[in-house]
CSV table of N, CA and C in Angstrom, one decimal:
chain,number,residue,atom,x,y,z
A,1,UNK,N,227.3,37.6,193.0
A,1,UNK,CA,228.0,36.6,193.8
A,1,UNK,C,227.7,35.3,193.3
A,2,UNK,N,228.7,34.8,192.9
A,2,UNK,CA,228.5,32.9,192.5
A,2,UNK,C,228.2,32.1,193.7
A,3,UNK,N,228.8,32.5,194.7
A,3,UNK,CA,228.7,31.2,195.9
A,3,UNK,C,229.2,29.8,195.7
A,4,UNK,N,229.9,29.9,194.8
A,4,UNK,CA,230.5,28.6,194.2
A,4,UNK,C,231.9,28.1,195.2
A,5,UNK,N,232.1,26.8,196.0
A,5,UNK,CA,233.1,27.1,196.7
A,5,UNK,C,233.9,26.2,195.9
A,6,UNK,N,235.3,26.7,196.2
A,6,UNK,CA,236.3,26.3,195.3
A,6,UNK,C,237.1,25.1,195.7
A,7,UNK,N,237.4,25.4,197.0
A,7,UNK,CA,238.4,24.6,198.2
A,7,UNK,C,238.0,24.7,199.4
A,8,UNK,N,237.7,23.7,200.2
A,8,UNK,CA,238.3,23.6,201.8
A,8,UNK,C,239.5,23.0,202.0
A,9,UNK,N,240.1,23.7,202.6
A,9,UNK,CA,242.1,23.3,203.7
A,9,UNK,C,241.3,22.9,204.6
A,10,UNK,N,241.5,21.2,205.4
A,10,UNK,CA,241.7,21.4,206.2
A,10,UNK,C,242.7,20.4,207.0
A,11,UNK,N,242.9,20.5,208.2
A,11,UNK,CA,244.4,20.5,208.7
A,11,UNK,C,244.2,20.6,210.0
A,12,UNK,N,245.0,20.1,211.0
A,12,UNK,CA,245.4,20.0,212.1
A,12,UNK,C,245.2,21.8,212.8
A,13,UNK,N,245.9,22.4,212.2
A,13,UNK,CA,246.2,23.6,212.0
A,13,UNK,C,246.4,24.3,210.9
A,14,UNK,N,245.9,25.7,210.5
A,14,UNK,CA,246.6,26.0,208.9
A,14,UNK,C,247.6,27.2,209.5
A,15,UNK,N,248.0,27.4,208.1
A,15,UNK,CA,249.0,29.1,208.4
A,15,UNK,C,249.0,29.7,206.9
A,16,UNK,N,249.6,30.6,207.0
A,16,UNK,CA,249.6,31.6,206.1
A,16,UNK,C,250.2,30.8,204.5
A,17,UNK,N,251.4,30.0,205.0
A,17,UNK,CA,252.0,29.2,204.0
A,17,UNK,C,250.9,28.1,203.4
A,18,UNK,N,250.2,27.4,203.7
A,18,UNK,CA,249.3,26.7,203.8
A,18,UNK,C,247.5,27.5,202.9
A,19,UNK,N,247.6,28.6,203.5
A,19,UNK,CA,246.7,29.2,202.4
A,19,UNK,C,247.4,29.8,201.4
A,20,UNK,N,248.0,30.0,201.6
A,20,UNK,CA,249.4,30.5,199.9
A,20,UNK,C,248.9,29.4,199.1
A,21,UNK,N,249.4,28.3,199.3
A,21,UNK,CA,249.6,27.3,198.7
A,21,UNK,C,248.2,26.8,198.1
A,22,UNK,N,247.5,26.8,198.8
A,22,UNK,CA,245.7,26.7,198.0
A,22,UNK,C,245.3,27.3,197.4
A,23,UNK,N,245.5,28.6,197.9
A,23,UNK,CA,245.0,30.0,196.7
A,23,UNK,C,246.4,29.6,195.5
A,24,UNK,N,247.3,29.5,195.4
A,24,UNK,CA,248.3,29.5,194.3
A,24,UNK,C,247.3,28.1,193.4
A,25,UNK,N,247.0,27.3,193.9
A,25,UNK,CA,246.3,26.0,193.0
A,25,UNK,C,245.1,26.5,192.6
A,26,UNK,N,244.0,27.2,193.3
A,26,UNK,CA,243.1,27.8,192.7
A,26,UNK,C,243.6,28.4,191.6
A,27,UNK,N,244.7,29.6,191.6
A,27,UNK,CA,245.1,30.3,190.6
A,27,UNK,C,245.4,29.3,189.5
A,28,UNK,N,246.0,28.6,189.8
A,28,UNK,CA,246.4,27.6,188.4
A,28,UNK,C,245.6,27.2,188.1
A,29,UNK,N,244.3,26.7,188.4
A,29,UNK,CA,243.4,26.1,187.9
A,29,UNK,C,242.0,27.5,187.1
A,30,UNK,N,241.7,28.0,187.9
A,30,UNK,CA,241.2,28.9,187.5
A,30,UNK,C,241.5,30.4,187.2
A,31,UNK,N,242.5,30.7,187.6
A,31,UNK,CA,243.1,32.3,186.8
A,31,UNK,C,243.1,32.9,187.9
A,32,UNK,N,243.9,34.2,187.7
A,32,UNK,CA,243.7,35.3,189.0
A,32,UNK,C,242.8,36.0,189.0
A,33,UNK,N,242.4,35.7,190.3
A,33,UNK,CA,240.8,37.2,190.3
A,33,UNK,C,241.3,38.6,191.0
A,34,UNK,N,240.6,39.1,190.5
A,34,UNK,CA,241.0,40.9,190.3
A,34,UNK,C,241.3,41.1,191.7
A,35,UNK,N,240.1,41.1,192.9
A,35,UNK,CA,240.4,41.2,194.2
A,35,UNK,C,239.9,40.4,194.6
A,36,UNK,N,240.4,39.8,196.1
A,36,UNK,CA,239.8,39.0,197.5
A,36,UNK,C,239.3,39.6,198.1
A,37,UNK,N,238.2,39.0,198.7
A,37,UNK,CA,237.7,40.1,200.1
A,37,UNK,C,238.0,39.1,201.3
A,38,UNK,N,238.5,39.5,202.7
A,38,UNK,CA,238.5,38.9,203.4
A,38,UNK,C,238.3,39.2,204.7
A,39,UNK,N,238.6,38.7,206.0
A,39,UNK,CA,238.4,38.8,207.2
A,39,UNK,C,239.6,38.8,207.4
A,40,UNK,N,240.1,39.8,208.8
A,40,UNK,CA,241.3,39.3,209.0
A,40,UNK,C,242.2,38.6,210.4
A,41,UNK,N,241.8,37.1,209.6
A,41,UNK,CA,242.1,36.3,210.4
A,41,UNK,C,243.8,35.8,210.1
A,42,UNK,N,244.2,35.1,211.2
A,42,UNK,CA,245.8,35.6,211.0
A,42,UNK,C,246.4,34.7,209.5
A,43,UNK,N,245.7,33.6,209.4
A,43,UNK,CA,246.3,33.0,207.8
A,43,UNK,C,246.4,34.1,206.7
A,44,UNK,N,245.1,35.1,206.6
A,44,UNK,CA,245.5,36.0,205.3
A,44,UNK,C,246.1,37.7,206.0
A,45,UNK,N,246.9,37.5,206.8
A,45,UNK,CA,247.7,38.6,207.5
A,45,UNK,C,249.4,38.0,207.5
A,46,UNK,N,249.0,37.0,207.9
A,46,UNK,CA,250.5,36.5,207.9
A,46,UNK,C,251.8,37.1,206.8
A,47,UNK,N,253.0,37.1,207.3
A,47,UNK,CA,254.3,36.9,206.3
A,47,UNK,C,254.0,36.2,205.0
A,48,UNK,N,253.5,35.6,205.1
A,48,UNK,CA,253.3,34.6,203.7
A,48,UNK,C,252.7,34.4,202.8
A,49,UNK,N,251.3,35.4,203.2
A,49,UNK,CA,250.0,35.5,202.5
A,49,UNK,C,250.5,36.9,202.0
A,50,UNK,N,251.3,37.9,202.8
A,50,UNK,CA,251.7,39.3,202.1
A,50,UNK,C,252.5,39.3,201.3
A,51,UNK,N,253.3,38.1,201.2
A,51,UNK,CA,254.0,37.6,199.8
A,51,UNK,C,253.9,37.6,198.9
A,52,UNK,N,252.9,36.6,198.9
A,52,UNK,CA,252.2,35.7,197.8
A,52,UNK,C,251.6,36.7,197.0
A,53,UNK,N,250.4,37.7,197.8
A,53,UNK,CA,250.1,39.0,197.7
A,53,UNK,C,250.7,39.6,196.6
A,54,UNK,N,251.8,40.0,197.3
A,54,UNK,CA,253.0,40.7,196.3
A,54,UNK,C,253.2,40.3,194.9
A,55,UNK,N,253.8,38.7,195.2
A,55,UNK,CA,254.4,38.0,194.3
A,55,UNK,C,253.0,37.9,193.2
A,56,UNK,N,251.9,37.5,193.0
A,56,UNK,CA,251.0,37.6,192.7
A,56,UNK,C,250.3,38.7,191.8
A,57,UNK,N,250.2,39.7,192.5
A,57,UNK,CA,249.6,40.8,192.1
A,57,UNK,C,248.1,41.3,192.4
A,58,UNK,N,247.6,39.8,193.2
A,58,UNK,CA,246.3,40.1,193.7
A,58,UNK,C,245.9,41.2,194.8
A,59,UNK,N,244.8,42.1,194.8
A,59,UNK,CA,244.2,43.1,195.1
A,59,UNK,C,244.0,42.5,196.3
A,60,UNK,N,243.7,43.0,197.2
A,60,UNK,CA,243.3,42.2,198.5
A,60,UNK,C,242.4,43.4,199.3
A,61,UNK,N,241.3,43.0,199.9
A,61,UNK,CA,240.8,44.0,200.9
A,61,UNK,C,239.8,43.1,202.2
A,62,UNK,N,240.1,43.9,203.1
A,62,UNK,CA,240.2,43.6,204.3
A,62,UNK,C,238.8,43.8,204.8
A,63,UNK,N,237.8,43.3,205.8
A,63,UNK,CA,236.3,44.0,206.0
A,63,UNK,C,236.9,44.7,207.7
A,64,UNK,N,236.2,45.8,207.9
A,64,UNK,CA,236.6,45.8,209.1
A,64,UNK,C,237.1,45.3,210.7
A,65,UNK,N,237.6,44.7,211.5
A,65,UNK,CA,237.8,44.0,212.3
A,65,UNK,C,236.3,44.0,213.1
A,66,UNK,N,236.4,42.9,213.8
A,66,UNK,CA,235.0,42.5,214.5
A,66,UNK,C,233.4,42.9,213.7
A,67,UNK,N,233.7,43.0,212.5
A,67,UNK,CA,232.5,43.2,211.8
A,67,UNK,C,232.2,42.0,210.4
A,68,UNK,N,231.3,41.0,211.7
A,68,UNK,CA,231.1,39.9,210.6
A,68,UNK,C,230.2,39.8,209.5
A,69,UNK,N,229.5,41.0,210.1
A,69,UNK,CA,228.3,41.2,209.4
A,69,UNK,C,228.9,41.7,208.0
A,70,UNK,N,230.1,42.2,207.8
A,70,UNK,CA,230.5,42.9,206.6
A,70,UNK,C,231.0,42.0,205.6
A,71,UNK,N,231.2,40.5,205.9
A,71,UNK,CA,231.5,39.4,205.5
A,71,UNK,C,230.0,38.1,205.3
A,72,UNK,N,229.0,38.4,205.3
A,72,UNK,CA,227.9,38.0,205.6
A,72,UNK,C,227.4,36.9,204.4
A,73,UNK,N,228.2,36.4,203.4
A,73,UNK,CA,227.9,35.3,202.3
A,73,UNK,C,229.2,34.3,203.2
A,74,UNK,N,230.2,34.5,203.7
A,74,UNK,CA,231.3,33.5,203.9
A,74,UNK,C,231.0,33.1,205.4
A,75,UNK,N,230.2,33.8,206.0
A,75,UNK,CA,229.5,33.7,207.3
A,75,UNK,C,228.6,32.9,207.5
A,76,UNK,N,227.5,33.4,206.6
A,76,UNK,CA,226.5,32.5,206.1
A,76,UNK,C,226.9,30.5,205.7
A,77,UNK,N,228.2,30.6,204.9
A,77,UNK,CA,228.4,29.5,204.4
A,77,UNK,C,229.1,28.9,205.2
A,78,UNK,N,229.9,29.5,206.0
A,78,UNK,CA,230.3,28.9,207.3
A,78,UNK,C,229.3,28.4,208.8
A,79,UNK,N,228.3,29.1,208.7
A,79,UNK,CA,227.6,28.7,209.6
A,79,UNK,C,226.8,27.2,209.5
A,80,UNK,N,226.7,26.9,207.9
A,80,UNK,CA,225.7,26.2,206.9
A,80,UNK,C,226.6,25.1,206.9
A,81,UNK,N,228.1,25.0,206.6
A,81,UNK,CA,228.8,23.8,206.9
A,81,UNK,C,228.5,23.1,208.7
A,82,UNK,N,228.8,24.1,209.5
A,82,UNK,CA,229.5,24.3,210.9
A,82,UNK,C,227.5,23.2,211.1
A,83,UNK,N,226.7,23.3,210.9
A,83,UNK,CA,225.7,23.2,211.1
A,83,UNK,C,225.1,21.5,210.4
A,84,UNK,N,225.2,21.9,209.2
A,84,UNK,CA,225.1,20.7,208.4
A,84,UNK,C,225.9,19.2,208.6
A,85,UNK,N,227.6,19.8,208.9
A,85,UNK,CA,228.4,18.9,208.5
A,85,UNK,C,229.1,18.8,209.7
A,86,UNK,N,229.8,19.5,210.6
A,86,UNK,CA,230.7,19.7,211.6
A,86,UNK,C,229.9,19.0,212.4
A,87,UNK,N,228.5,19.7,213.0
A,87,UNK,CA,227.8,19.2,214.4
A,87,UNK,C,227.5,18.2,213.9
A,88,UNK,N,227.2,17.4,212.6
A,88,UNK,CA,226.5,16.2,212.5
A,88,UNK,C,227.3,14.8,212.5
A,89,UNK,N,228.8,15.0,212.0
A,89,UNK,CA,229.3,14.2,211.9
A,89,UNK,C,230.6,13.4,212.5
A,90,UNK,N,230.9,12.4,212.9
A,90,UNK,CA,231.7,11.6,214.2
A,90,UNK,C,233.0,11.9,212.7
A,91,UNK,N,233.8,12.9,213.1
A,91,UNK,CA,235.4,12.4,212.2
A,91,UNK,C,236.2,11.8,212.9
A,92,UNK,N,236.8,11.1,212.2
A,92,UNK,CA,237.4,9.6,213.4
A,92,UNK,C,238.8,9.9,213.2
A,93,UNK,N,239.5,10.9,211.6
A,93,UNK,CA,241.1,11.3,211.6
A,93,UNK,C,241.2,11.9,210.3
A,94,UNK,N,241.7,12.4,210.3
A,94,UNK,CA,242.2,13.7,209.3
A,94,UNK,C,241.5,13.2,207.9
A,95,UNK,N,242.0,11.9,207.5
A,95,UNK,CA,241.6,12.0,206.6
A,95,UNK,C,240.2,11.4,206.3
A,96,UNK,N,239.5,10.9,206.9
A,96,UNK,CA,237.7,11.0,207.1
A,96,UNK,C,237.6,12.5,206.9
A,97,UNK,N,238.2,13.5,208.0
A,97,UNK,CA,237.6,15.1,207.8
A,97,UNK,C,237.7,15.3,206.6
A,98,UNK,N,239.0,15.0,205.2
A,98,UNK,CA,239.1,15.5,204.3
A,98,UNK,C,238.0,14.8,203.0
A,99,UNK,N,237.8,13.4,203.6
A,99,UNK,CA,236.9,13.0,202.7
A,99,UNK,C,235.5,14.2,202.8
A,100,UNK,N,235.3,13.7,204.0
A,100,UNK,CA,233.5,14.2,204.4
A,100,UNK,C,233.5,15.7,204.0
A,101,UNK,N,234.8,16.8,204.5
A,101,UNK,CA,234.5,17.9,203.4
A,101,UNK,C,234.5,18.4,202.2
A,102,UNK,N,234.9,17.8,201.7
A,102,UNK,CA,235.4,17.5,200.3
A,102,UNK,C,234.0,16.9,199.8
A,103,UNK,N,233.2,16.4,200.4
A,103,UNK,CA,232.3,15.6,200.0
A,103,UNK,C,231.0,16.8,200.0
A,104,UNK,N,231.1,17.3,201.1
A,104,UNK,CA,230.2,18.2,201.4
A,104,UNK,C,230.3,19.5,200.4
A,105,UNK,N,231.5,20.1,200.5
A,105,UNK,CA,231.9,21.4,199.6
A,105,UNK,C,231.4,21.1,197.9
A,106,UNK,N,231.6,19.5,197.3
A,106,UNK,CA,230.9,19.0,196.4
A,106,UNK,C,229.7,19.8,196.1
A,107,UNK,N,228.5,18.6,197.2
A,107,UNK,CA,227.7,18.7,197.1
A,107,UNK,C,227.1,20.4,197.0
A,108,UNK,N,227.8,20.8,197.8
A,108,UNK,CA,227.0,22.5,197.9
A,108,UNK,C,227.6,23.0,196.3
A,109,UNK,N,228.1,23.3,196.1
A,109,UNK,CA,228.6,23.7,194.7
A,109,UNK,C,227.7,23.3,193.5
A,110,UNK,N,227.8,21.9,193.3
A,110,UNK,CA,228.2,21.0,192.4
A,110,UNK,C,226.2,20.4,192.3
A,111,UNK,N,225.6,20.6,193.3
A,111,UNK,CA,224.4,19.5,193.7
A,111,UNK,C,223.1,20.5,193.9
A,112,UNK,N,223.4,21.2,195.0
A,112,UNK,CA,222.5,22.2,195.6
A,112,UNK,C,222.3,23.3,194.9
A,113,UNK,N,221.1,23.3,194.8
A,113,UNK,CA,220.2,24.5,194.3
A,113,UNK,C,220.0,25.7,195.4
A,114,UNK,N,220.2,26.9,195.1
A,114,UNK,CA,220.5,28.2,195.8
A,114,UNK,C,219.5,29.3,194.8
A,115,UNK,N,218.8,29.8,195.8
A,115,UNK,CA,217.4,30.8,195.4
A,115,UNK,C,218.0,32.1,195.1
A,116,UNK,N,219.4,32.5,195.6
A,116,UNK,CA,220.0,33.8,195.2
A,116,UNK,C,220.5,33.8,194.0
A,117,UNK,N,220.8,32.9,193.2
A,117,UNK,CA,221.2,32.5,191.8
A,117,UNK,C,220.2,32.0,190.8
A,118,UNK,N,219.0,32.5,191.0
A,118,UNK,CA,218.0,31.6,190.3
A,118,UNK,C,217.8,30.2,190.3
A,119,UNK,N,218.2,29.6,191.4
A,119,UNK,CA,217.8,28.3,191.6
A,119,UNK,C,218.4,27.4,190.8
A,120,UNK,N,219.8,27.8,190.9
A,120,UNK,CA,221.2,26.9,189.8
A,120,UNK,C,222.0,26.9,190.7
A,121,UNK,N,223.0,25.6,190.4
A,121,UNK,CA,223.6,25.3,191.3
A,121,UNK,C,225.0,26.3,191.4
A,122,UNK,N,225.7,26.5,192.3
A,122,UNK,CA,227.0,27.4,192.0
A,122,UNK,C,227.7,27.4,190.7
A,123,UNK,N,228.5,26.0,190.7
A,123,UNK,CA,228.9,25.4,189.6
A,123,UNK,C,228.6,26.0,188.4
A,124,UNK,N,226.9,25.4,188.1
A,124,UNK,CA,226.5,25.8,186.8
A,124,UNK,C,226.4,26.9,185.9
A,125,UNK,N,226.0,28.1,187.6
A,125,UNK,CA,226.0,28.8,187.5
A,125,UNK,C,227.1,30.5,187.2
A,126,UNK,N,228.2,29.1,187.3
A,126,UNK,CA,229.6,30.2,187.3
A,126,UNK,C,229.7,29.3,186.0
A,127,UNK,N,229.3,28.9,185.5
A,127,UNK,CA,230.0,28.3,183.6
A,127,UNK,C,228.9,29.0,183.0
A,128,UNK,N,227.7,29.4,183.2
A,128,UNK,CA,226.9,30.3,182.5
A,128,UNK,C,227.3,31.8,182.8
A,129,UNK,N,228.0,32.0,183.6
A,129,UNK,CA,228.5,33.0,183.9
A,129,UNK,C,230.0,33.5,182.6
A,130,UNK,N,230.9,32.7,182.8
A,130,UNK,CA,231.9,32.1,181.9
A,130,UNK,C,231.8,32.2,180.3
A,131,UNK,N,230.4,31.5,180.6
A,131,UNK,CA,229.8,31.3,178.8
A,131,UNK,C,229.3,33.2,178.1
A,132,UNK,N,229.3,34.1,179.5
A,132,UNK,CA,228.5,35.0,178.8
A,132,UNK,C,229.8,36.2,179.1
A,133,UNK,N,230.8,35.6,178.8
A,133,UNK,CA,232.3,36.6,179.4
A,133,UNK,C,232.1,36.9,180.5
A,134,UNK,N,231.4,36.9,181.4
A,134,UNK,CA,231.3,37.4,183.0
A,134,UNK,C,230.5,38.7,183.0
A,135,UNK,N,229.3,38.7,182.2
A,135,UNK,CA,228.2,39.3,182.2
A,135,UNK,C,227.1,39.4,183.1
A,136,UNK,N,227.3,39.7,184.4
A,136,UNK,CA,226.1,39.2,184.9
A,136,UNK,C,224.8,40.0,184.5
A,137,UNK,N,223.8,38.6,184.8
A,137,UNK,CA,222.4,39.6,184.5
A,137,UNK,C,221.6,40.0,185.6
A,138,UNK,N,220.5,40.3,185.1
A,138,UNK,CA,219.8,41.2,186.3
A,138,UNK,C,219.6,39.7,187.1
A,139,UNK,N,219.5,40.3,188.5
A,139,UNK,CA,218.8,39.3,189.9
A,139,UNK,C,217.4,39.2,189.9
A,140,UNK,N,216.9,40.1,188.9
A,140,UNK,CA,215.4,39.7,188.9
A,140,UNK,C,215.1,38.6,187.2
A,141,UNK,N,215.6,38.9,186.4
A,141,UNK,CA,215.8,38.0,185.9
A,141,UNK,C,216.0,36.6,186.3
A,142,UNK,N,217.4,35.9,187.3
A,142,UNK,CA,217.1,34.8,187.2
A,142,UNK,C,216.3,34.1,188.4
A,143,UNK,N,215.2,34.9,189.0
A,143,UNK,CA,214.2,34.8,190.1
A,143,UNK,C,213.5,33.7,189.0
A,144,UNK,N,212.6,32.8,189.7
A,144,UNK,CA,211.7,31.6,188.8
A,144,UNK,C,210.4,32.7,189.3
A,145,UNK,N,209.5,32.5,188.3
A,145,UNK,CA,208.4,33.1,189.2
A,145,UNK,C,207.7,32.2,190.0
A,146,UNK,N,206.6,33.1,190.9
A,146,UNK,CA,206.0,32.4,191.8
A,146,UNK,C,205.0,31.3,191.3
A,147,UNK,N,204.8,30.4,192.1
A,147,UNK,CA,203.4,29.2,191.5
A,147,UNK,C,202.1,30.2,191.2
A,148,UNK,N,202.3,31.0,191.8
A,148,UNK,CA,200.7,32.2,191.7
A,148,UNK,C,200.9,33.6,191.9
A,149,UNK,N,200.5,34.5,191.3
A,149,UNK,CA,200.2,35.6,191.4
A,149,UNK,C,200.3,36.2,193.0
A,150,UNK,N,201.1,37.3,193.4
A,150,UNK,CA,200.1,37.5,194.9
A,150,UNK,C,199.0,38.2,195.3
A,151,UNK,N,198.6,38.4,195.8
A,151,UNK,CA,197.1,39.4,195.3
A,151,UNK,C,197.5,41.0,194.8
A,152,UNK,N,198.7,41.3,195.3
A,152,UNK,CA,198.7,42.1,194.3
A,152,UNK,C,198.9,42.4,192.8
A,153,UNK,N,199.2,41.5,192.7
A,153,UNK,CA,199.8,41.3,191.4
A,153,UNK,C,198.4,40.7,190.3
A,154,UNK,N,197.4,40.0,190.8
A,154,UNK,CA,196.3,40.0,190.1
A,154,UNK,C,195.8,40.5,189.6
A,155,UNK,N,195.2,40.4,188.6
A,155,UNK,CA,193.8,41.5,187.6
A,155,UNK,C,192.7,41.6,188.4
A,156,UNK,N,192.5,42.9,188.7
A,156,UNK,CA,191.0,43.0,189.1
A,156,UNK,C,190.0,42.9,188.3
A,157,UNK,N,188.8,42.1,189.1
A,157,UNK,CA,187.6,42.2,188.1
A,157,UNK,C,187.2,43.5,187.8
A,158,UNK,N,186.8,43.7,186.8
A,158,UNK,CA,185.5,44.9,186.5
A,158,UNK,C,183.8,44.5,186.8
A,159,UNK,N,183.2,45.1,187.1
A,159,UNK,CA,181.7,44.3,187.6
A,159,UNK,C,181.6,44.4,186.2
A,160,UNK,N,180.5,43.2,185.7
A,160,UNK,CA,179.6,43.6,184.6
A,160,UNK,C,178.2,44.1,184.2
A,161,UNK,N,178.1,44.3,183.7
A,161,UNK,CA,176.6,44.4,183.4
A,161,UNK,C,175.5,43.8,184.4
A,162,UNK,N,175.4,42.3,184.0
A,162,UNK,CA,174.6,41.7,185.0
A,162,UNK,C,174.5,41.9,186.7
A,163,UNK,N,176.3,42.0,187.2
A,163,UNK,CA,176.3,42.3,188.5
A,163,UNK,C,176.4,43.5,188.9
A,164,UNK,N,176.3,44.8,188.1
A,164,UNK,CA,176.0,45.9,188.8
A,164,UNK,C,174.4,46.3,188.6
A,165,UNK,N,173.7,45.5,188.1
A,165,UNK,CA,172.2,46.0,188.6
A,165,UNK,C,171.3,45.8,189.5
């Protein structure tokens, strides 16, 4: 998982036409991905999104209804905006909201360092991805190691000479 976010819509209201229309600019910009996973909330259910679907060719799959837990990285990053950015900041009209998330979506991508990726930023970490044809490597690989050993991980002494007599 990159964790890389690509776009926030936001809007008065959205609809199905309205995520068409963002996913179609993602596509242009970055290519079509094999499958979506999603929740099904009514923008990627709608007439418009089953279209685009169609027209498209993109795979699409659904997580169970009322199971958020099955959706638990877009949950996570939702709660992490809803938290960070939403509860903290006075938006005064649409387009302050679009600056401040746009500003925000940046930074998390583009800025922030994330420990599930070896401690690279989304971004970076989806062009090293890119650079290696979409190879991923192991998760233990790009872990940093620890500042220290944990004890288990230490060499035990052997007594020597001097201290076993």
């Amino acid at each position: 998982m990159i964790k890389e976010r690509l776009a926030a819509v936001v809007d008065t209201s959205t609809s199905g036409k309205l995520a068409a229309r963002a996913l179609s600019a993602l596509v242009a910009v970055r290519g079509k991905p094999d499958l979506i996973v999603s929740d099904h909330v009514i923008e990627f259910t709608s007439n418009a999104m089953v279209a685009w679907r169609e027209a498209t060719g993109v795979a699409w799959h659904f997580f169970a209804p009322g199971k958020p837990m099955h959706n638990g990285i877009c949950e996570a990053f939702s709660g992490q905006m809803r938290d960070e950015l939403l509860n903290e900041t006075l938006l005064f009209d649409l387009g302050h909201a679009c600056d401040e998330v746009a500003n925000w979506v940046t930074h998390y991508s583009h800025i922030r360092y994330h420990s599930a990726i070896g401690y690279e930023t989304p971004a970076g970490y989806a062009a090293q991805l890119a650079a290696m044809d979409g190879r991923l490597c192991e998760a233990k690989a790009l872990r940093r190691p620890s500042i220290a050993p944990s004890a288990l991980q230490r060499p035990t002494e052997t007594p020597t000479s001097a201290s076993a007599e």
